Amino acid sequence: MKEKKFSLNNISGIIKVLSGEVIVGKIKCLDDNFILVLTKDGKVFIVNKKAIAYIEVQQGNPV
């Protein structure tokens, strides 16, 4: 049986980073290790996937 690969690409949500910072935005996958997060106010964050504590997926489109 082939394993499905889950993608975070184009998901809107709340990302909590292990440092305690909370980012709300739309996720774009850069590669297997990093994601790009675009916020409503135009900020751009590049986050290492290993530094993410959790992602809360939003219903609808906050960004």
Rosetta silent file (secondary structure, phi, psi, omega in degrees, C-alpha in Angstrom):
SEQUENCE: MKEKKFSLNNISGIIKVLSGEVIVGKIKCLDDNFILVLTKDGKVFIVNKKAIAYIEVQQGNPV
SCORE:     score description
SCORE:     0.000 S_00000001
   1 L     0.000  131.305 -177.581    0.000    0.000    0.000 S_00000001
   2 L   -82.747  132.805  179.948    1.394    3.397   -1.014 S_00000001
   3 L   -79.784  132.921  177.531    1.679    6.002    1.749 S_00000001
   4 L   -79.817  139.423  176.859    0.027    9.368    1.050 S_00000001
   5 L   -95.899  126.073  179.855    2.199   12.431    1.573 S_00000001
   6 L   -85.048  134.216 -179.943    0.491   15.221    3.503 S_00000001
   7 L  -116.026  138.421  176.048    1.154   18.742    2.223 S_00000001
   8 L   -90.456   -2.369 -174.281    0.858   21.994    4.166 S_00000001
   9 L   -60.983  131.984  177.118    0.822   23.997    0.937 S_00000001
  10 L    66.626   22.053  175.811   -1.968   26.627    0.702 S_00000001
  11 L   -94.077  134.429  174.028   -3.342   25.903    4.189 S_00000001
  12 E   -96.880  136.282  179.392   -4.427   28.879    6.312 S_00000001
  13 E  -175.132 -174.148  177.797   -3.900   28.553   10.015 S_00000001
  14 E  -105.628  121.545 -178.250   -2.300   29.493   13.296 S_00000001
  15 E  -108.716  123.348  174.431    1.296   28.296   13.604 S_00000001
  16 E  -105.074  122.276 -179.016    2.904   28.106   17.046 S_00000001
  17 E   -91.297  152.288 -176.926    6.691   27.960   16.895 S_00000001
  18 L   -58.956  -24.046  178.136    8.716   26.251   19.652 S_00000001
  19 L   -73.323   -9.564  178.701   10.181   29.663   20.622 S_00000001
  20 L   105.095  -12.524  179.803    6.647   30.689   21.661 S_00000001
  21 L   -70.030  142.257  177.969    5.885   32.971   18.728 S_00000001
  22 E  -115.955  127.892 -178.947    2.440   32.621   17.149 S_00000001
  23 E  -121.458  129.327  176.551    2.001   33.350   13.434 S_00000001
  24 E  -109.805  122.735 -179.378   -1.384   33.565   11.702 S_00000001
  25 E   178.001 -169.193 -179.623   -1.247   33.226    7.936 S_00000001
  26 E  -102.609  132.558 -175.444   -1.245   31.195    4.764 S_00000001
  27 E   -94.100  135.662  170.816    1.401   28.487    4.379 S_00000001
  28 E  -124.740  128.406  179.690    3.420   27.881    1.227 S_00000001
  29 E   -79.207  129.522  175.618    5.822   24.920    1.202 S_00000001
  30 L   -91.043  -48.802  177.053    9.371   25.754    0.138 S_00000001
  31 L  -159.561 -162.302 -177.834   10.875   22.266    0.459 S_00000001
  32 L   -70.841  -15.162 -175.450   10.869   19.293    2.844 S_00000001
  33 L  -111.001  -23.710 -172.915   12.406   21.381    5.658 S_00000001
  34 E  -129.075  148.432  172.366   10.978   24.904    5.413 S_00000001
  35 E  -122.825  153.294  174.580    7.628   26.648    5.003 S_00000001
  36 E  -107.568  131.015  179.919    6.880   30.227    4.023 S_00000001
  37 E  -117.639  122.478  179.018    4.079   31.919    5.978 S_00000001
  38 E  -103.059  123.672 -178.748    2.328   34.971    4.501 S_00000001
  39 L   -96.439  166.251 -179.151    0.402   37.094    7.017 S_00000001
  40 L   -61.947  -34.663 -178.748   -2.573   39.384    6.469 S_00000001
  41 L   -87.929   12.552  173.172   -0.476   42.481    7.153 S_00000001
  42 L    90.265    2.342  177.670    2.079   41.543    4.486 S_00000001
  43 L   -76.556  150.249  179.244    4.813   40.038    6.660 S_00000001
  44 E  -124.347  127.966  178.081    6.664   36.977    5.383 S_00000001
  45 E  -120.318  137.814  170.638    8.145   34.333    7.697 S_00000001
  46 E  -108.861  121.558 -173.518   10.354   31.382    6.747 S_00000001
  47 E  -123.600  133.052  173.363    9.995   28.653    9.379 S_00000001
  48 E   -72.449  130.797 -178.374   11.875   25.387    9.773 S_00000001
  49 H   -59.426  -28.702 -179.825    9.294   22.585   10.051 S_00000001
  50 H   -71.849  -15.954 -178.518   11.238   21.096   12.986 S_00000001
  51 H   -93.515    4.228 -177.295   10.648   24.339   14.951 S_00000001
  52 E   -91.012  125.626  176.309    6.837   24.103   14.764 S_00000001
  53 E   -78.064  -48.801  176.150    5.037   23.115   17.964 S_00000001
  54 E  -162.761  163.887  175.070    1.633   22.834   16.259 S_00000001
  55 E  -127.978  124.727  175.248   -0.550   24.182   13.457 S_00000001
  56 E  -101.475  113.933 -177.225   -4.230   24.923   14.008 S_00000001
  57 E   -76.265  133.278 -178.422   -5.994   24.830   10.640 S_00000001
  58 L   -88.812  143.711  170.517   -8.540   27.609   10.101 S_00000001
  59 L   -83.842  134.002 -177.193  -12.011   27.083    8.700 S_00000001
  60 L    85.358 -152.569 -175.554  -12.539   29.543    5.868 S_00000001
  61 L  -138.025   93.957 -178.342   -9.809   31.924    4.781 S_00000001
  62 L   -74.017  -16.365 -176.474   -8.383   34.366    7.385 S_00000001
  63 L  -113.858    0.000    0.000   -5.675   35.615    5.021 S_00000001
